[in-house]
Short mmCIF file of C-alpha atoms in Angstrom, two decimals:
data_model
loop_
_atom_site.label_atom_id
_atom_site.label_comp_id
_atom_site.label_asym_id
_atom_site.label_seq_id
_atom_site.Cartn_x
_atom_site.Cartn_y
_atom_site.Cartn_z
CA MET A 1 0.33 0.30 -0.11
CA LEU A 2 1.22 3.37 -1.10
CA ASP A 3 2.42 5.47 1.93
CA ARG A 4 -0.53 8.47 1.98
CA ARG A 5 2.41 11.17 1.73
CA ALA A 6 3.47 9.52 -1.51
CA LEU A 7 0.09 10.05 -2.95
CA PRO A 8 -1.16 12.54 -6.16
CA ILE A 9 -1.33 16.34 -4.90
CA ALA A 10 -2.70 19.26 -5.77
CA THR A 11 -1.53 21.09 -8.75
CA PRO A 12 0.83 23.94 -7.60
CA THR A 13 0.31 27.50 -8.17
CA THR A 14 3.56 29.10 -8.02
CA PRO A 15 5.74 30.56 -10.68
CA LEU A 16 8.24 27.53 -11.20
CA ALA A 17 5.04 25.02 -11.58
CA ASP A 18 3.31 27.35 -14.07
CA ALA A 19 6.53 27.73 -16.07
CA LEU A 20 6.63 23.69 -16.19
CA SER A 21 3.13 23.35 -16.80
CA ARG A 22 4.34 24.90 -20.36
CA ARG A 23 7.11 22.76 -21.27
CA THR A 24 5.12 19.60 -21.32
CA ALA A 25 4.18 16.31 -23.83
CA ARG A 26 1.58 13.84 -23.87
CA GLY A 27 2.95 10.66 -21.77
CA LEU A 28 3.37 7.49 -23.03
CA LEU A 29 4.04 5.14 -19.28
CA PHE A 30 0.33 5.33 -17.94
CA GLU A 31 -2.95 3.02 -18.12
CA ARG A 32 -6.49 3.72 -17.61
CA GLY A 33 -8.74 2.97 -15.29
CA PRO A 34 -11.75 0.01 -17.02
CA SER A 35 -14.46 1.71 -15.53
CA ASP A 36 -14.17 5.64 -14.88
CA GLY A 37 -10.67 6.16 -17.57
CA SER A 38 -8.69 7.64 -15.03
CA LEU A 39 -5.22 7.68 -15.86
CA ARG A 40 -2.20 5.47 -13.40
CA CYS A 41 0.62 6.93 -13.86
CA THR A 42 3.16 4.47 -14.18
CA ALA A 43 6.33 5.91 -14.63
CA CYS A 44 7.67 5.26 -10.66
CA ALA A 45 6.33 2.26 -8.38
CA HIS A 46 4.36 4.96 -6.68
CA ARG A 47 1.98 4.05 -9.53
CA CYS A 48 -0.13 7.10 -9.12
CA THR A 49 -4.21 7.55 -9.75
CA ILE A 50 -3.70 11.22 -12.02
CA GLY A 51 -7.16 13.19 -12.04
CA GLN A 52 -8.00 16.87 -13.78
CA ASP A 53 -6.42 19.43 -11.62
CA ARG A 54 -4.15 17.23 -9.51
CA ARG A 55 -0.41 15.46 -9.70
CA GLY A 56 1.45 12.75 -9.36
CA ALA A 57 3.79 12.55 -6.14
CA CYS A 58 6.35 14.06 -8.42
CA GLY A 59 4.59 17.11 -8.71
CA VAL A 60 5.31 17.23 -12.37
CA ARG A 61 2.91 14.38 -14.18
CA PHE A 62 -0.29 15.54 -14.26
CA GLU A 63 -3.53 15.31 -16.38
CA ARG A 64 -4.85 17.63 -18.64
CA ASP A 65 -7.86 16.92 -20.80
CA GLY A 66 -8.12 13.32 -20.33
CA VAL A 67 -4.40 13.14 -21.37
CA LEU A 68 -1.54 12.55 -18.94
CA ARG A 69 1.56 15.49 -19.75
CA VAL A 70 4.85 15.26 -18.48
CA PRO A 71 8.15 16.64 -18.73
CA PHE A 72 9.25 17.60 -21.56
CA GLY A 73 12.07 20.27 -23.87
CA TYR A 74 14.15 21.52 -21.04
CA VAL A 75 16.41 21.20 -18.42
CA ALA A 76 16.99 22.78 -15.04
CA ARG A 77 20.52 21.78 -15.23
CA ALA A 78 23.33 20.31 -17.26
CA GLY A 79 27.07 20.60 -17.32
CA VAL A 80 30.16 18.29 -18.11
CA ARG A 81 32.10 16.85 -15.63
CA LEU A 82 34.06 12.73 -15.20
CA VAL A 83 31.87 10.19 -15.22
CA GLU A 84 33.62 8.98 -11.54
CA ALA A 85 31.79 12.35 -10.77
CA THR A 86 28.55 10.29 -11.47
CA THR A 87 29.66 7.02 -9.21
CA LEU A 88 30.72 4.67 -11.68
CA HIS A 89 33.71 2.73 -11.48
CA HIS A 90 32.76 0.26 -14.51
CA VAL A 91 31.99 1.96 -17.32
CA LEU A 92 34.35 4.25 -19.18
CA PRO A 93 36.70 5.59 -17.01
CA GLY A 94 38.36 9.08 -17.63
CA ALA A 95 36.11 9.82 -19.59
CA ARG A 96 33.59 12.74 -20.03
CA ALA A 97 29.80 12.69 -18.95
CA LEU A 98 27.55 15.00 -19.85
CA ALA A 99 24.63 15.11 -16.78
CA PHE A 100 21.56 17.03 -17.74
CA GLY A 101 17.99 16.92 -15.29
CA MET A 102 14.80 18.68 -14.83
CA TYR A 103 12.23 19.59 -11.95
CA GLY A 104 10.42 17.32 -9.24
CA CYS A 105 11.51 14.25 -7.70
CA ASP A 106 8.87 11.09 -6.13
CA LEU A 107 11.11 11.01 -3.20
CA ARG A 108 12.12 13.31 -0.10
CA CYS A 109 15.43 13.08 0.93
CA GLY A 110 16.14 15.17 3.45
CA TYR A 111 20.09 14.52 2.72
CA CYS A 112 19.59 15.26 -1.10
CA GLN A 113 22.47 16.99 -2.37
CA ASP A 114 20.32 18.69 -5.79
CA TRP A 115 17.28 19.62 -3.78
CA TYR A 116 17.43 22.89 -5.85
CA VAL A 117 15.51 21.49 -8.13
CA SER A 118 14.62 18.29 -6.87
CA GLN A 119 12.51 19.33 -4.13
CA ALA A 120 11.68 23.66 -5.62
CA LEU A 121 8.66 22.41 -6.02
CA ARG A 122 7.63 21.03 -3.07
CA HIS A 123 9.29 24.30 -0.78
CA GLY A 124 11.92 25.90 -2.61
CA PRO A 125 14.84 27.53 -0.88
CA ILE A 126 14.92 26.86 2.60
CA ALA A 127 14.11 30.06 5.06
CA GLY A 128 16.51 31.25 7.16
CA ASP A 129 19.28 29.70 6.45
CA ALA A 130 21.78 31.52 4.38
CA ARG A 131 24.05 29.31 3.13
CA GLN A 132 21.73 26.75 1.76
CA ARG A 133 20.05 30.23 -0.10
CA ALA A 134 23.20 31.08 -1.40
CA THR A 135 23.86 27.60 -2.85
CA ALA A 136 20.28 27.52 -4.90
CA ARG A 137 20.11 27.86 -8.35
CA PRO A 138 17.81 29.92 -10.00
CA GLU A 139 14.64 28.33 -10.57
CA ALA A 140 14.22 28.77 -14.43
CA PRO A 141 13.75 26.01 -17.11
CA LEU A 142 15.96 26.69 -19.71
CA ASP A 143 14.72 25.91 -22.80
CA ILE A 144 16.38 23.31 -25.42
CA SER A 145 15.93 20.25 -27.88
CA ALA A 146 17.32 17.02 -27.61
CA GLU A 147 19.01 17.17 -30.37
CA ALA A 148 20.60 20.29 -29.37
CA LEU A 149 21.50 18.74 -25.62
CA VAL A 150 23.54 15.67 -27.25
CA SER A 151 25.26 17.88 -29.61
CA ARG A 152 26.85 20.31 -27.19
CA ALA A 153 27.85 16.78 -25.06
CA VAL A 154 29.50 15.45 -28.61
CA ALA A 155 31.06 19.04 -29.46
CA GLU A 156 32.66 18.62 -25.90
CA GLY A 157 34.16 16.02 -26.20
CA CYS A 158 31.72 13.48 -23.95
CA GLY A 159 31.63 9.75 -24.26
CA LEU A 160 28.65 9.61 -21.90
CA VAL A 161 24.81 11.27 -21.73
CA CYS A 162 23.32 10.75 -18.35
CA ALA A 163 20.07 11.69 -16.88
CA ALA A 164 21.47 12.62 -13.31
CA TYR A 165 20.77 15.90 -10.48
CA ASN A 166 16.78 14.65 -9.82
CA GLU A 167 15.08 11.28 -10.57
CA PRO A 168 14.77 10.88 -14.23
CA ALA A 169 12.06 8.60 -14.03
CA ILE A 170 9.63 10.88 -13.63
CA ALA A 171 10.77 12.78 -17.18
CA ALA A 172 10.60 9.10 -18.64
CA GLU A 173 9.56 9.98 -22.40
CA TRP A 174 12.16 13.32 -22.37
CA VAL A 175 15.02 11.31 -21.27
CA HIS A 176 14.22 8.76 -24.13
CA GLU A 177 14.23 11.37 -26.76
CA VAL A 178 17.73 12.74 -25.04
CA PHE A 179 18.99 9.17 -25.05
CA ARG A 180 17.52 7.55 -28.85
CA LEU A 181 19.27 10.67 -30.25
CA ALA A 182 22.92 9.98 -28.10
CA LYS A 183 22.56 6.16 -28.82
CA LEU A 184 22.80 7.08 -32.15
CA ARG A 185 25.52 9.84 -31.42
CA GLY A 186 27.80 6.85 -30.22
CA LEU A 187 26.98 7.52 -26.92
CA VAL A 188 27.06 5.44 -23.78
CA THR A 189 23.42 6.43 -22.14
CA ALA A 190 23.26 6.15 -18.34
CA MET A 191 20.05 6.94 -15.63
CA ILE A 192 21.05 7.89 -12.37
CA THR A 193 18.79 6.90 -10.92
CA ASP A 194 16.84 6.09 -7.21
CA GLY A 195 15.15 3.08 -8.30
CA ASN A 196 11.75 3.65 -7.24
CA ALA A 197 11.10 1.95 -10.91
CA THR A 198 8.50 0.03 -12.77
CA ARG A 199 8.84 -2.73 -15.28
CA GLU A 200 6.95 -0.52 -17.70
CA LEU A 201 9.92 2.73 -17.55
CA LEU A 202 13.15 -0.12 -17.56
CA GLU A 203 10.95 -1.79 -20.88
CA LEU A 204 10.79 1.41 -22.49
CA LEU A 205 13.73 2.91 -21.88
CA ARG A 206 16.16 -0.47 -21.93
CA PRO A 207 16.35 0.36 -25.88
CA VAL A 208 18.68 3.60 -25.60
CA THR A 209 19.59 2.83 -22.11
CA ASP A 210 23.13 1.42 -21.17
CA VAL A 211 23.55 1.99 -17.40
CA TYR A 212 21.56 1.48 -14.38
CA ARG A 213 23.14 3.41 -11.43
CA VAL A 214 20.89 2.74 -8.56
CA ASP A 215 20.62 4.88 -5.04
CA LEU A 216 20.07 2.47 -2.49
CA LYS A 217 19.02 4.37 0.13
CA GLY A 218 18.47 2.07 2.95
CA TYR A 219 17.91 -1.68 4.48
CA SER A 220 14.56 -1.12 6.38
CA GLU A 221 10.85 0.25 4.95
CA ASP A 222 10.70 2.32 8.19
CA GLN A 223 14.01 3.91 6.27
CA TYR A 224 12.39 4.16 2.99
CA ARG A 225 9.20 5.05 4.50
CA ALA A 226 10.88 8.01 6.02
CA LEU A 227 12.18 9.22 2.65
CA GLY A 228 8.41 8.95 0.74
CA GLY A 229 9.29 5.67 -0.63
CA ARG A 230 9.31 1.79 -0.25
CA LEU A 231 12.26 -0.56 -0.24
CA ALA A 232 10.83 -4.12 -1.68
CA PRO A 233 10.62 -1.79 -5.28
CA VAL A 234 14.28 -0.11 -5.52
CA LEU A 235 15.67 -4.25 -5.24
CA ALA A 236 13.10 -5.78 -7.68
CA SER A 237 14.09 -2.85 -9.99
CA ILE A 238 17.66 -3.70 -9.47
CA ALA A 239 17.19 -7.40 -10.38
CA LEU A 240 15.39 -6.68 -13.40
CA ALA A 241 17.29 -4.25 -14.97
CA LYS A 242 20.12 -7.31 -14.60
CA LYS A 243 17.84 -9.55 -16.40
CA LEU A 244 17.06 -6.82 -19.31
CA GLY A 245 21.06 -6.49 -19.89
CA TYR A 246 21.37 -3.07 -18.23
CA TRP A 247 25.02 -2.46 -17.01
CA VAL A 248 23.86 -2.15 -12.92
CA GLU A 249 25.75 0.00 -10.44
CA VAL A 250 24.62 0.51 -6.87
CA VAL A 251 25.48 3.35 -4.37
CA THR A 252 24.10 3.63 -0.43
CA LEU A 253 24.92 6.79 0.53
CA VAL A 254 25.60 6.29 4.66
CA VAL A 255 23.51 9.30 7.06
CA PRO A 256 24.15 8.59 10.69
CA TYR A 257 21.45 7.81 12.71
CA PHE A 258 19.90 7.35 9.19
CA ASN A 259 20.93 4.01 7.96
CA ASP A 260 24.71 3.58 9.16
CA GLU A 261 24.30 0.38 11.64
CA LEU A 262 26.43 -2.39 10.38
CA PRO A 263 24.00 -5.60 10.70
CA GLY A 264 21.79 -3.31 7.95
CA LEU A 265 23.80 -3.15 5.53
CA ARG A 266 25.75 -6.53 5.77
CA SER A 267 21.69 -7.13 5.11
CA LEU A 268 21.80 -4.87 1.52
CA ALA A 269 25.10 -6.67 0.50
CA MET A 270 23.90 -10.00 0.31
CA ALA A 271 20.44 -8.83 -1.15
CA ILE A 272 22.93 -7.15 -3.67
CA ALA A 273 25.18 -10.34 -3.89
CA ARG A 274 21.97 -12.15 -4.53
CA ILE A 275 21.23 -10.73 -7.50
CA ASP A 276 24.85 -10.37 -9.26
CA PRO A 277 28.14 -10.41 -6.79
CA ASP A 278 29.29 -8.58 -10.25
CA ILE A 279 27.45 -5.73 -9.50
CA PRO A 280 29.92 -2.50 -7.74
CA TRP A 281 28.59 -1.62 -4.51
CA HIS A 282 29.80 2.23 -3.66
CA LEU A 283 29.81 3.06 0.09
CA ARG A 284 29.94 7.25 0.07
CA ALA A 285 29.32 8.89 3.20
CA PHE A 286 27.63 11.24 3.75
CA HIS A 287 28.53 15.33 4.43
CA PRO A 288 26.02 17.21 6.27
CA ARG A 289 23.67 19.79 3.62
CA TYR A 290 19.99 20.09 3.07
CA ARG A 291 17.04 19.83 5.92
CA MET A 292 20.33 17.37 7.92
CA ARG A 293 22.73 20.01 8.60
CA ASP A 294 23.01 18.88 12.37
CA ARG A 295 24.16 15.48 11.67
CA PRO A 296 27.88 15.30 11.79
CA PRO A 297 29.74 13.70 8.87
CA MET A 298 30.27 9.85 8.16
CA SER A 299 33.48 8.76 9.21
CA ALA A 300 35.33 6.74 6.91
CA GLY A 301 35.08 4.03 9.73
CA LEU A 302 32.19 2.35 9.51
CA LEU A 303 32.31 2.26 5.65
CA VAL A 304 35.73 0.49 5.85
CA SER A 305 34.43 -1.95 7.49
CA ALA A 306 30.67 -2.43 5.62
CA ALA A 307 32.69 -2.85 2.60
CA GLY A 308 34.96 -5.49 4.54
CA SER A 309 31.83 -7.13 4.85
CA ALA A 310 30.19 -7.04 1.30
CA TYR A 311 33.19 -8.59 0.37
CA ALA A 312 32.57 -11.31 2.87
CA LYS A 313 29.05 -12.15 1.95
CA GLY A 314 30.34 -12.58 -1.88
CA LEU A 315 30.42 -8.89 -3.83
CA ARG A 316 33.03 -8.67 -5.86
CA PHE A 317 33.90 -4.83 -6.43
CA VAL A 318 33.07 -2.79 -3.21
CA TYR A 319 34.15 0.71 -2.94
CA VAL A 320 34.67 3.51 -0.92
CA GLY A 321 34.59 7.17 -0.92
CA HIS A 322 35.51 9.69 1.80
CA PRO A 323 36.41 13.23 0.58
CA ASP A 324 37.96 14.00 3.70
CA GLN A 325 39.67 11.16 4.68
CA ASP A 326 41.91 8.87 3.13
CA VAL A 327 40.60 5.78 1.61
CA GLY A 328 42.37 5.29 -1.70
CA GLU A 329 42.95 1.94 -1.75
CA LEU A 330 39.19 0.84 -1.92
CA ALA A 331 38.73 3.49 -4.46
CA HIS A 332 40.85 1.34 -7.12
CA THR A 333 39.19 -1.48 -9.30
CA ARG A 334 40.69 -4.65 -8.96
CA CYS A 335 41.06 -8.21 -10.55
CA PRO A 336 38.47 -10.29 -8.02
CA SER A 337 40.81 -13.49 -8.30
CA CYS A 338 44.73 -11.48 -8.15
CA ARG A 339 43.83 -8.18 -6.68
CA GLU A 340 45.89 -7.04 -9.85
CA ALA A 341 44.66 -2.77 -10.34
CA ILE A 342 42.73 -2.14 -13.10
CA VAL A 343 42.01 1.06 -12.41
CA ARG A 344 43.27 2.90 -10.37
CA ARG A 345 41.60 6.28 -8.26
CA ARG A 346 42.20 9.53 -7.22
CA GLY A 347 39.12 11.71 -6.55
CA HIS A 348 37.30 11.76 -9.41
CA GLU A 349 40.95 11.04 -11.63
CA SER A 350 41.20 7.59 -13.03
CA MET A 351 44.32 5.66 -14.27
CA ILE A 352 43.55 2.41 -16.29
CA GLU A 353 46.49 0.00 -15.62
CA THR A 354 45.68 -1.72 -18.66
CA ARG A 355 45.64 -1.36 -22.01
CA ASP A 356 42.53 -3.48 -22.33
CA PRO A 357 40.62 -3.50 -18.51
CA SER A 358 38.10 -5.78 -19.69
CA ARG A 359 39.99 -8.75 -18.49
CA CYS A 360 42.96 -9.09 -15.48
CA PRO A 361 46.43 -8.47 -17.39
CA ARG A 362 47.36 -11.02 -15.10
CA CYS A 363 45.16 -13.53 -15.10
CA ALA A 364 42.89 -13.00 -17.62
CA THR A 365 39.74 -12.76 -15.54
CA PRO A 366 36.81 -10.85 -16.83
CA ILE A 367 36.28 -7.74 -15.31
CA PRO A 368 32.56 -6.83 -16.12
CA GLY A 369 31.58 -3.24 -17.11
CA VAL A 370 31.45 -1.06 -19.90
CA TRP A 371 34.56 -0.37 -20.89
CA ARG A 372 36.54 1.37 -23.98
CA VAL A 373 38.42 -1.42 -25.36
CA PRO A 374 40.89 -1.11 -28.16
CA ARG A 375 39.96 -2.43 -31.20
CA ASP A 376 42.59 -4.63 -31.12
CA PHE A 377 41.54 -6.15 -28.57
CA ALA A 378 38.01 -6.19 -29.06
#
C-alpha cells in the first residue's frame, strides 16, 4: 500500500510550476482505469492515479483534458564532468559525461545534494538558512531540444550522456528522446536514479539506455517510508534491470543516525550479492547538507568495515568514497581473483593500468563493465 505522503498532490500554482506546465508533452507511461477512465501513471512504483487538476507524487506528471502531460523540452541543470563524478567505476573510466536534470522528484530525501532542483516544487529554498539559499540555482527552466543537448555532448568530447540531478524516471519520455539521439551519435547513456521504478519504465528505456545506476538509500522499510518510498520496489528494479541487460551499479550514502548500522549494511550487501555478485557497490560518506545540517559527517571507519563485510558476503567489487579521509586503496578497481589493479583512482581522476580493462592482464579474469576497449582487443 502506498504511503499517504506519496499520493497525488493538488496542482501547485507557483511561478515555477506554471512554467513547467507549459513545457510538457503527451505521456507514454500510463494506463486507464477500466471503468472510470482515470489515469494511472506507471513511470515509478508509486503508480499514482491522477485526476483532473491533480499531479503525481513527483509534482510534474499531471492530467489535462484526459491526457497525461509529462516534462519535456527543457533542463533545470546541465553540465560536463568526469564520469567518476556520477559514481560510476565500471563505465568508460576517465571519460567526460554530459549530465542533465529537470525539476521534481518522487522521493523527499532530507540529505539530497541537488535539493534545489529535486525539491523546488515542494518548498523552494529553505527559509532562514543563508548558506543554503546561496547555493540554490535560479528557479528557471532552460528550453533546449534533445538534438541540441546531444550535440553539446559531442562538441565537448563526451563519451556519455547521463540523466541525473533529480529523478529521471519522472521525465522518462524526455529521457528516452535524449538517449535515443545520443545512441545514434555513438554515446553511452546512463540513468542515475533512486530505483523506484516499474517494469514499464525499464522496458521503455532499455533499448536506448546502457547503464542503470541506483541510489539504494536504506535497508529497512521504515527508512524508506521516511523518504516517501518503499525498499521492495528498489531491490526489484535492480534485479529486473540486470535481467533486461542494463549495466548496474549501486550507491549507498551512509547517513549518521539513519542508515549507519553495520548489520543493516550487511543485509544490503547480501541482497545485492543475491541478485549478482558482480554489481559494484559504492559506500559513500554523508556530509551535512539540506535539511540534515545538524548531523555530523560520516567517518570512514564504518564504511571500511561495511566494505569488508560486503566482500565476505560475496560481492566482488566494493568501493568506499570519503572526501576528507584517505580511503584511496578502496577506490581502485582490482581483479577479484588475483587483486591486480585494473583502474586506479584519486578523487574523480582515473588511471587505467592496462590496455584492455575488460580482463585482468595477469590472470585473464573478465572484469565486467562498459569499457572502451582498443580495436585490436575487441
